[in-house]
Coordinates of N, CA and C in Angstrom, one line a residue:
X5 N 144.7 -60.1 -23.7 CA 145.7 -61.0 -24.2 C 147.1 -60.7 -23.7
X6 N 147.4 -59.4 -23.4 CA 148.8 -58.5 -23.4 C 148.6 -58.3 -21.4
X7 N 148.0 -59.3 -20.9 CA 147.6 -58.3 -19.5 C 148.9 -58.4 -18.4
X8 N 149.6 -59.5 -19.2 CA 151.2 -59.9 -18.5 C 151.8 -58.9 -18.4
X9 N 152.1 -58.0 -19.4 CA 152.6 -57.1 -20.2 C 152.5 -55.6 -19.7
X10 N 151.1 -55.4 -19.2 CA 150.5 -54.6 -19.1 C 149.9 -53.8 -20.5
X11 N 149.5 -54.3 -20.9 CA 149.4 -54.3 -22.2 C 150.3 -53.5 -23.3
X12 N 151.6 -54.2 -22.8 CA 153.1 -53.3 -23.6 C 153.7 -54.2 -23.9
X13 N 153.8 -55.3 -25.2 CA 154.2 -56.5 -24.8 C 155.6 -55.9 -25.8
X14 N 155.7 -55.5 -26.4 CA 157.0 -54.5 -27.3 C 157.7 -54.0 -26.3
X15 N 157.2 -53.4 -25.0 CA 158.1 -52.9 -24.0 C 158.8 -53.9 -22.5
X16 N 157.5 -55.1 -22.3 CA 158.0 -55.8 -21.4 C 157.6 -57.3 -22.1
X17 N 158.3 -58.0 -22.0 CA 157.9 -59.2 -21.7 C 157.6 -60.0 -21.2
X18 N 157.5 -61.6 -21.0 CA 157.1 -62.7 -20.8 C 157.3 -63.8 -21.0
X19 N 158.8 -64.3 -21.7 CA 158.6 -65.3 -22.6 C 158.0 -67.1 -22.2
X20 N 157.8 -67.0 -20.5 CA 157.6 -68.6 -20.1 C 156.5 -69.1 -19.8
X21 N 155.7 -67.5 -20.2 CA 153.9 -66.9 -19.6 C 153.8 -67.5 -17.8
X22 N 155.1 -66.7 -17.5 CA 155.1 -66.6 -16.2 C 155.2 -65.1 -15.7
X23 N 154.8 -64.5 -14.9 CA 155.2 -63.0 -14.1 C 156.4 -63.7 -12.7
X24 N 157.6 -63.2 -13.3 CA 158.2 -63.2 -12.2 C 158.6 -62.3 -11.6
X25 N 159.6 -62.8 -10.6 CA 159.9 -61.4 -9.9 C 161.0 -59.9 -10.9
X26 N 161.8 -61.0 -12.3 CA 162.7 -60.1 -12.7 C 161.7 -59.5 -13.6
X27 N 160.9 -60.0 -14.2 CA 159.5 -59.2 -14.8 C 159.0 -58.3 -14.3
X28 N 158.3 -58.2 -13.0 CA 157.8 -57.4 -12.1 C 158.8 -56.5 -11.7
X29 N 160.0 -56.4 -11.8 CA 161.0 -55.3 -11.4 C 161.2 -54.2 -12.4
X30 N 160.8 -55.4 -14.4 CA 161.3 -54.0 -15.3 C 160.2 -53.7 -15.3
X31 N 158.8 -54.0 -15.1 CA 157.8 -53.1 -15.4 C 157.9 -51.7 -14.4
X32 N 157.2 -50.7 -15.8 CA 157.0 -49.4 -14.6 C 155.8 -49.7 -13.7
X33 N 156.1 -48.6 -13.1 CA 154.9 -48.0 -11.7 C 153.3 -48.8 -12.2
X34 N 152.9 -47.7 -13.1 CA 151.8 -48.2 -13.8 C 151.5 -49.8 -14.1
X35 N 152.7 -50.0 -14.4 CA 152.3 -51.7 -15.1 C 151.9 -52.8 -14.3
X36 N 153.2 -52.0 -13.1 CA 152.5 -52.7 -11.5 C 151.4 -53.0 -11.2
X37 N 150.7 -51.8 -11.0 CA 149.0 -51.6 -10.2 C 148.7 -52.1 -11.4
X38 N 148.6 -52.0 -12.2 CA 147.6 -52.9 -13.4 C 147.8 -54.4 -13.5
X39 N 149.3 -54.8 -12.8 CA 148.7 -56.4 -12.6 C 148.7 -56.9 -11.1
X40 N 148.6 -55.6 -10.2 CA 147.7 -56.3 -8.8 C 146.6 -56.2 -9.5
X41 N 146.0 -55.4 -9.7 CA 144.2 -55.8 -10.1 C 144.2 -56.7 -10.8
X42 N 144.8 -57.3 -12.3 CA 144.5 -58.4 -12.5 C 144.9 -59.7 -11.3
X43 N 145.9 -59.4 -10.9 CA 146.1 -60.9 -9.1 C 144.8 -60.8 -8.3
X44 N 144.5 -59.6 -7.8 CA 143.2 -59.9 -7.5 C 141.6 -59.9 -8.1
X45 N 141.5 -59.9 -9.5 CA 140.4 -60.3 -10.2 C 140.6 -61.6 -10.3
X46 N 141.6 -62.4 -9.9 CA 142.1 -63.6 -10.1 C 142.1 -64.5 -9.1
X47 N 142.0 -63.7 -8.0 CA 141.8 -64.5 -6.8 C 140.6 -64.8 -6.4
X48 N 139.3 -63.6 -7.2 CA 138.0 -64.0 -6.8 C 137.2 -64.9 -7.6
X49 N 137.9 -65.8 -8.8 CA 137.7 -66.3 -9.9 C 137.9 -68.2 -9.1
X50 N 136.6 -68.9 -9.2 CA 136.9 -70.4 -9.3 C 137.1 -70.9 -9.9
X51 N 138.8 -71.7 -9.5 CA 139.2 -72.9 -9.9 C 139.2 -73.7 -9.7
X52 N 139.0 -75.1 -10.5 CA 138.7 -76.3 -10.7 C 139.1 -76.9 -9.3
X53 N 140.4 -76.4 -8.9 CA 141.6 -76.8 -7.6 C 140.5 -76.2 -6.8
X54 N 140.3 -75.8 -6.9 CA 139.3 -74.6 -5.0 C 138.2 -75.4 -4.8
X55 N 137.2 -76.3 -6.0 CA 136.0 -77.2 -5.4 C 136.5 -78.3 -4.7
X56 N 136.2 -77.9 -3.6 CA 135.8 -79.2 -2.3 C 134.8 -79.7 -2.4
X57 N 133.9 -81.2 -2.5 CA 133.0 -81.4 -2.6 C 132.3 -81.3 -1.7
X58 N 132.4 -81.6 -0.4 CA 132.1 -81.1 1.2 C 131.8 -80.1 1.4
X59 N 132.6 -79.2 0.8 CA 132.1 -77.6 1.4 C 131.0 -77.4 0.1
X60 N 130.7 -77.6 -1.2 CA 129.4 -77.0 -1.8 C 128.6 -77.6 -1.8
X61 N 128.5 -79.0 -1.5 CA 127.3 -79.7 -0.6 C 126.7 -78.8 0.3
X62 N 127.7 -78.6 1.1 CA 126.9 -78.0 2.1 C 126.5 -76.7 1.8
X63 N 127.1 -75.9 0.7 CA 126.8 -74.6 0.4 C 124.8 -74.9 -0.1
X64 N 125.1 -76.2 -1.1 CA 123.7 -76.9 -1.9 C 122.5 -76.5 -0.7
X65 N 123.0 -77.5 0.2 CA 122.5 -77.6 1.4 C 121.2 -77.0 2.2
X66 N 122.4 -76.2 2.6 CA 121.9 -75.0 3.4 C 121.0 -74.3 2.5
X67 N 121.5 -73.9 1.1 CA 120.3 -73.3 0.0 C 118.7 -74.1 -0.1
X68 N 119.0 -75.6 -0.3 CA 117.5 -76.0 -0.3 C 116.9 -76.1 1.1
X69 N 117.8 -75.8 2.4 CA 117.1 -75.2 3.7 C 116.2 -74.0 3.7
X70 N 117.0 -73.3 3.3 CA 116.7 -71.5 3.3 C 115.2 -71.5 2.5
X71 N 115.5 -72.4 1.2 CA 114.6 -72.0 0.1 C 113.2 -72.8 0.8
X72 N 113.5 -73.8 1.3 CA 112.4 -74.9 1.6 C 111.5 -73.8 2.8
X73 N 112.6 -73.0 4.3 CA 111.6 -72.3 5.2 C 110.9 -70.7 4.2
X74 N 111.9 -70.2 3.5 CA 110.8 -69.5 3.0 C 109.4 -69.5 2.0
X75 N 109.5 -70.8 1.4 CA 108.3 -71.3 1.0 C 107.3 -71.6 1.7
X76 N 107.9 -72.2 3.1 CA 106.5 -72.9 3.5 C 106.2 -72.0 4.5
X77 N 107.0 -70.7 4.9 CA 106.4 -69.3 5.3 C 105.4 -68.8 4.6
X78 N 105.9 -68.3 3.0 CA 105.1 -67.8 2.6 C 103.2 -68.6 1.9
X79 N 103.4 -70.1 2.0 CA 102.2 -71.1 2.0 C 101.6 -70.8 3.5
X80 N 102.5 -70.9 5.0 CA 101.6 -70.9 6.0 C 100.6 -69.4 5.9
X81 N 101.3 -68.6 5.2 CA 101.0 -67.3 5.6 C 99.6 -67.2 4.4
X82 N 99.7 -67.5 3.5 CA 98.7 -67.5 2.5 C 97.4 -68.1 3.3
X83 N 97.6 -69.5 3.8 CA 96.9 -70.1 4.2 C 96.0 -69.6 5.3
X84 N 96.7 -68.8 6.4 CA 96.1 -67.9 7.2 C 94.9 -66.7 6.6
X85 N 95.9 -66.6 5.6 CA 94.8 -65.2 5.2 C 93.8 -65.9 4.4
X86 N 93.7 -67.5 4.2 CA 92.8 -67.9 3.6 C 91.2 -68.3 4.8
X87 N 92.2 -68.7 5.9 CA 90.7 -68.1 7.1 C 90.7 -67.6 7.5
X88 N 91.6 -66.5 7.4 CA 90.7 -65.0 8.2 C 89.4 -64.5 7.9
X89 N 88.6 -64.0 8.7 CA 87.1 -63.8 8.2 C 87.6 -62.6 7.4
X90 N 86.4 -62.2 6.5 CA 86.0 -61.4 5.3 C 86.0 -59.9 6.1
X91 N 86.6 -59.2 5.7 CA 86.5 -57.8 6.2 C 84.8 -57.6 5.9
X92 N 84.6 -56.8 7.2 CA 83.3 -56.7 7.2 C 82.7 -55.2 6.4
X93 N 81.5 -55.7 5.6 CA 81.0 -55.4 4.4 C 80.0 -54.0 5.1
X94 N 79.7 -54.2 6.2 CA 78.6 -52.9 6.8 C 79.1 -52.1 7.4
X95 N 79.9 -51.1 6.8 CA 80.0 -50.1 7.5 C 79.1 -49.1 8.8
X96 N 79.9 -49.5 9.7 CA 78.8 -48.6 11.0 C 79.9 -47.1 11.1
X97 N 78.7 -46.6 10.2 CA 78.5 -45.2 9.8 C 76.8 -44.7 9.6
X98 N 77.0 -43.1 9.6 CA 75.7 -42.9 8.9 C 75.4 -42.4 7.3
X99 N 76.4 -43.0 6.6 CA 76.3 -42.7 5.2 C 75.4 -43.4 4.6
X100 N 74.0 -42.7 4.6 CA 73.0 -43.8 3.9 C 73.4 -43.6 2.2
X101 N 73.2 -44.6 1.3 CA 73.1 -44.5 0.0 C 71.8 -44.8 -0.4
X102 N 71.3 -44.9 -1.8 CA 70.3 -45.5 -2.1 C 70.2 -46.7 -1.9
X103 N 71.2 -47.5 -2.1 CA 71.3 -48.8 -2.0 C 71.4 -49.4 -0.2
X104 N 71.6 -48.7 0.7 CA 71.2 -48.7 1.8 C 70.0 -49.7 2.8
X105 N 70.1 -50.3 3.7 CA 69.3 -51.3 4.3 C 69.4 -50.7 5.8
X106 N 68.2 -50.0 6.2 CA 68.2 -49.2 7.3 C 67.3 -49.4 8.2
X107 N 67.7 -49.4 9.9 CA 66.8 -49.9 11.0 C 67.1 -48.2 11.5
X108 N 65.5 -48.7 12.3 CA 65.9 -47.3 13.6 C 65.5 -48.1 15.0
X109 N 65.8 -48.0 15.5 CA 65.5 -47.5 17.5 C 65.2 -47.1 18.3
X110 N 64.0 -46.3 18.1 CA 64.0 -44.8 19.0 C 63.0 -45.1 20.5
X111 N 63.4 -44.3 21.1 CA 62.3 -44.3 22.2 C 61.5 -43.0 22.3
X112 N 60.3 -42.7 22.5 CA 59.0 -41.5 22.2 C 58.4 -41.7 23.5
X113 N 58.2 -40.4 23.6 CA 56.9 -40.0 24.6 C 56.2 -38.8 24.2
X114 N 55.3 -39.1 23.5 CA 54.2 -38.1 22.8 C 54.9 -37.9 21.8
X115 N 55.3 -36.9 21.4 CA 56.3 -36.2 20.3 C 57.7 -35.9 20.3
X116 N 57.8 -36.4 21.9 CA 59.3 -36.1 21.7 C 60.2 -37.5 21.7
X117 N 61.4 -37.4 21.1 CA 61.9 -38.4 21.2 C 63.5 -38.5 21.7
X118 N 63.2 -38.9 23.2 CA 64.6 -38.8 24.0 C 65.6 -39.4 23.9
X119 N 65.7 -41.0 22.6 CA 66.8 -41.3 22.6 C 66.9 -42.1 20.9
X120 N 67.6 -42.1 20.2 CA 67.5 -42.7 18.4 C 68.6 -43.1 18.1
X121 N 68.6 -44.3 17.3 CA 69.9 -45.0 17.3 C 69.2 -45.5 15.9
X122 N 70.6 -45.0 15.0 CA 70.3 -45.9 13.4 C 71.0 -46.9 12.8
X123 N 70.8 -47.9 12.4 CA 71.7 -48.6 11.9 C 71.8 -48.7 10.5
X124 N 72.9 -48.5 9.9 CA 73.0 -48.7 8.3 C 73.9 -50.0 7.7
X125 N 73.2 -50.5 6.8 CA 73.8 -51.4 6.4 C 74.4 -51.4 4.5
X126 N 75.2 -51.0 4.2 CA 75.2 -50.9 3.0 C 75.6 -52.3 1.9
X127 N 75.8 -51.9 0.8 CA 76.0 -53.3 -0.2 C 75.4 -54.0 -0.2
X128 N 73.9 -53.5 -0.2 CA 72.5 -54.7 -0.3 C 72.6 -55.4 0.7
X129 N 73.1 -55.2 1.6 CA 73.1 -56.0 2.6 C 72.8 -55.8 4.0
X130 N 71.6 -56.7 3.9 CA 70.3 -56.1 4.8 C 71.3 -56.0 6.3
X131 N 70.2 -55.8 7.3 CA 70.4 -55.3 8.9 C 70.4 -56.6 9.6
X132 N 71.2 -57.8 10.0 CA 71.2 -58.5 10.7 C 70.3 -58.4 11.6
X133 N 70.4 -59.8 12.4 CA 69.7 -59.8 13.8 C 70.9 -59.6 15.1
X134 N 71.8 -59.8 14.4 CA 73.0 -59.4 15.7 C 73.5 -57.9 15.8
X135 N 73.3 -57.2 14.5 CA 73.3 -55.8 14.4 C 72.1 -55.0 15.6
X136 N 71.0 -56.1 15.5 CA 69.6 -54.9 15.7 C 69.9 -55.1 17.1
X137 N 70.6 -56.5 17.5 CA 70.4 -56.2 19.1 C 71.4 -55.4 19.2
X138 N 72.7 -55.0 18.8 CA 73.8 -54.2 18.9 C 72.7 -52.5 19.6
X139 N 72.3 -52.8 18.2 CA 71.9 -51.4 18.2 C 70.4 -51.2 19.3
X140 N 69.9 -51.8 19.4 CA 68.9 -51.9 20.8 C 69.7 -51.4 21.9
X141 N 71.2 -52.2 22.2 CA 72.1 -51.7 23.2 C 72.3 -50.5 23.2
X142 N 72.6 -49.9 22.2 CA 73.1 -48.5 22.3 C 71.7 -47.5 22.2
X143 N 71.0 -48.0 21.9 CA 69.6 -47.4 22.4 C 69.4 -47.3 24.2
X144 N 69.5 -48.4 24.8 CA 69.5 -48.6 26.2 C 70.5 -47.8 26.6
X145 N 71.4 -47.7 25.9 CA 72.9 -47.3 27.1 C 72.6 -45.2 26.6
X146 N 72.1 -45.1 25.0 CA 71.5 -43.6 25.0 C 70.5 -43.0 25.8
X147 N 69.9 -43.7 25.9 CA 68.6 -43.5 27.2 C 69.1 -43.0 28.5
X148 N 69.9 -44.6 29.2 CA 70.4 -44.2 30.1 C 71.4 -42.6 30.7
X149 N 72.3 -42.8 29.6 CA 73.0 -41.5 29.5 C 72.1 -39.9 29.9
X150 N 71.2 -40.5 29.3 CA 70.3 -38.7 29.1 C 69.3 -38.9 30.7
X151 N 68.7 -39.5 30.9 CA 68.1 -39.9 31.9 C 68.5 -41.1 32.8
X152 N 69.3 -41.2 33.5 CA 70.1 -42.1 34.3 C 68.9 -43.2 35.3
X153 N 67.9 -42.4 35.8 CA 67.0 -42.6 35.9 C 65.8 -44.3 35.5
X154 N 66.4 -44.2 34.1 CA 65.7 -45.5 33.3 C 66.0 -46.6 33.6
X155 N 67.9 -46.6 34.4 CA 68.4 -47.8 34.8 C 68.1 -48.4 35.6
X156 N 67.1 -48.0 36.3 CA 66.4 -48.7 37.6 C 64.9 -48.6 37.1
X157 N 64.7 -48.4 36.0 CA 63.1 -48.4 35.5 C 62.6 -50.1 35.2
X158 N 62.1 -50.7 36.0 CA 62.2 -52.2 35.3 C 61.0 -52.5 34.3
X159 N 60.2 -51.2 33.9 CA 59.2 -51.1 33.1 C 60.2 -51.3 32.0
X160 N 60.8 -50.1 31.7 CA 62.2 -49.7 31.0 C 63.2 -51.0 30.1
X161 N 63.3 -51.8 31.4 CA 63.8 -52.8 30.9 C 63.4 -54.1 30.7
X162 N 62.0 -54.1 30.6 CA 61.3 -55.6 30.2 C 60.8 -54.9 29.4
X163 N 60.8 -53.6 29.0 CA 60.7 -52.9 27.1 C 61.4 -53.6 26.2
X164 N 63.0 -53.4 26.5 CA 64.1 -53.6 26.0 C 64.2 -55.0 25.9
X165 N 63.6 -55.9 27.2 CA 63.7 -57.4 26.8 C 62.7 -57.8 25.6
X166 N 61.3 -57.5 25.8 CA 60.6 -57.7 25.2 C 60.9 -57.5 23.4
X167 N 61.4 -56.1 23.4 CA 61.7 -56.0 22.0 C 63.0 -57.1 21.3
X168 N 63.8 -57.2 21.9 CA 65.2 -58.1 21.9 C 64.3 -59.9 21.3
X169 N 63.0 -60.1 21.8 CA 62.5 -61.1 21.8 C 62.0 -61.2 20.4
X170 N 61.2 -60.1 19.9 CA 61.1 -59.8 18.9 C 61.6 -59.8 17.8
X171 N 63.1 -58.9 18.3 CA 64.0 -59.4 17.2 C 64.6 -60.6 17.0
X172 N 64.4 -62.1 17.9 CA 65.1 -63.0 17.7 C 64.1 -64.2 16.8
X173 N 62.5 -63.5 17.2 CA 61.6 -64.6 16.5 C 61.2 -63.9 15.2
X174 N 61.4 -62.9 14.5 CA 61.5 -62.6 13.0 C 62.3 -62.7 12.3
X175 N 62.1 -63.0 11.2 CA 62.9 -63.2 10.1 C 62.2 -62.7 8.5
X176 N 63.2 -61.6 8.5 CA 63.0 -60.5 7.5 C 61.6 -60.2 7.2
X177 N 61.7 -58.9 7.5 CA 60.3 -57.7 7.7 C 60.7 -57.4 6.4
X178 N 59.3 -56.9 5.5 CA 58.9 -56.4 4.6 C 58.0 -55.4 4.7
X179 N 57.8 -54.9 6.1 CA 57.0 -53.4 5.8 C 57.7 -52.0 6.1
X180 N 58.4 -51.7 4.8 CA 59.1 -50.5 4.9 C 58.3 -49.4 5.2
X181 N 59.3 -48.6 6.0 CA 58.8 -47.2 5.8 C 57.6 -47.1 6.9
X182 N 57.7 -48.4 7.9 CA 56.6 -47.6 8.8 C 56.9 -48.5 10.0
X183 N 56.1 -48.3 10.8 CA 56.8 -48.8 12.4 C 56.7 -50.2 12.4
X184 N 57.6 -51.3 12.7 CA 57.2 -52.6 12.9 C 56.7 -53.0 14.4
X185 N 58.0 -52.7 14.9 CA 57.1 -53.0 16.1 C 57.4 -52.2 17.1
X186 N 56.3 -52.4 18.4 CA 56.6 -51.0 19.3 C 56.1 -51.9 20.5
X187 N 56.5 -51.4 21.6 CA 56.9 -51.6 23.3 C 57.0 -50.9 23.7
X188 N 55.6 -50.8 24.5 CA 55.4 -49.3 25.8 C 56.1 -49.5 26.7
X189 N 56.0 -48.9 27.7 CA 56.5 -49.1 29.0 C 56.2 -47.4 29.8
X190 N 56.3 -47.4 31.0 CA 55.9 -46.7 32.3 C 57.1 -45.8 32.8
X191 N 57.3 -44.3 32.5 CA 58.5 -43.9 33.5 C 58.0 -42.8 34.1
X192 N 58.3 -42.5 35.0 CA 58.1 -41.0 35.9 C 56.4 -40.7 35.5
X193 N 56.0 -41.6 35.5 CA 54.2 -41.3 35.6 C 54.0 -40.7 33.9
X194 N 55.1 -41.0 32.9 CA 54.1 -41.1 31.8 C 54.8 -42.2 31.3
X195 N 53.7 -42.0 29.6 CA 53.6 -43.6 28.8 C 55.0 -43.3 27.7
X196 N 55.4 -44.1 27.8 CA 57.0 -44.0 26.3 C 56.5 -45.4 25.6
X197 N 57.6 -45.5 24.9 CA 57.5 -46.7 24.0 C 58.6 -46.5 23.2
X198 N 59.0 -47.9 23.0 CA 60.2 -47.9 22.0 C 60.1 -48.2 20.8
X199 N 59.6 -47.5 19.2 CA 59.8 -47.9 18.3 C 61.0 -48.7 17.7
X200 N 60.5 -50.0 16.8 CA 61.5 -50.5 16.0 C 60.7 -50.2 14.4
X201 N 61.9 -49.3 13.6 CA 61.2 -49.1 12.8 C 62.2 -49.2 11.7
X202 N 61.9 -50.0 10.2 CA 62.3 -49.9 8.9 C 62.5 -49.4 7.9
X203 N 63.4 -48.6 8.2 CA 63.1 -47.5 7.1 C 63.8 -47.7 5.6
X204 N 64.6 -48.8 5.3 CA 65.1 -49.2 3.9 C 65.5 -50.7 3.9
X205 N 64.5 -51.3 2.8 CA 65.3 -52.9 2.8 C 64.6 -53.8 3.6
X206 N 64.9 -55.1 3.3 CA 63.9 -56.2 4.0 C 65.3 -56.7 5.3
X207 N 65.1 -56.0 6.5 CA 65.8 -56.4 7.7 C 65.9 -57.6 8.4
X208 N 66.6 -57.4 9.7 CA 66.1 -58.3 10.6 C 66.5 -59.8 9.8
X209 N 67.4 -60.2 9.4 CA 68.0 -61.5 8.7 C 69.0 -62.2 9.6
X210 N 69.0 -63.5 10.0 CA 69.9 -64.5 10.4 C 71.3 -63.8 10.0

């Protein structure tokens, strides 16, 4: 109420509720700095005089621009993540659980087995047919690795086709726990064969 004043209205006055200059001369030191800061808490204050209608149009303006592209950023963006495919549910690891859906791979000659590849599928959710050829590959490319030899074996590899055939004309095996199917073939003058075998869960699904 007194900010004319500095709030000393007994010591200085005001009578026209003007600050003039003979005003501003009797006030002390102090009273000074206390009514620059009120001049400038007063300069950052709108007056009725200061609205241009032009200039907060455009202030309007440019706000329902801004607001409109960050909206339809954050809608494109939604939208995106609305077709992105589903993070995939089979972990290729070998953490079997109970709940587990499991293929094997292997290739045998007598008792020994020179190359095994497992595939796990977890969350009830069986072993594809695009998994098993996955994993047939890395069966072929384990083989190779140990015996380089096999890559030029074409016994070897009309094994590999043949089984690949196999896996594209079944649809879900039910005999757990024991060999489904097997493909001999011919290397270095003995007999091998490649088991495909089930060891958890009804496999081999579209």
């Amino acid at each position: 109420m007194y900010n004319y004043a500095g709030n000393n209205p007994i010591t200085y006055t005001d009578p026209d509720g003007r600050v003039d200059a003979y005003s501003l001369y009797n006030f002390s030191s102090e009273a000074l700095k206390f009514e620059g800061a009120t001049f400038a808490t007063d300069l950052s204050i709108v007056e009725p005089s200061d609205i241009v209608p032009h200039k907060w149009a455009g202030y309007i303006v440019t706000g329902l621009v801004l607001g409109a592209i960050a909206g339809g950023s954050y809608l494109y963006i939604k939208y995106q993540e609305s077709k992105a495919p589903a993070a995939c549910t089979q972990p290729q690891n070998n953490e079997q659980t109970k709940e587990s859906n499991v293929i094997r791979f292997q290739i045998q000659t007598g008792k020994e087995t020179p190359a095994s590849v497992v595939r796990i599928s977890n969350d009830k959710i069986d072993v594809t047919k695009k998994d098993a050829y996955g994993t047939l590959m890395e069966l072929y490319t384990s083989a190779v690795e140990q015996q380089p030899g096999m890559a030029r074996c074409k016994d070897f590899t009309a094994a590999i086709v043949r089984m690949s055939e196999y896996v594209k004309k079944t649809q879900g095996e039910y005999k757990q726990g024991v060999n489904v199917w097997r493909e001999p073939f011919e290397y270095q003058d003995k007999d091998y064969r490649i088991d495909l075998e089930n060891l958890h869960g009804i496999n081999l699904v579209e």
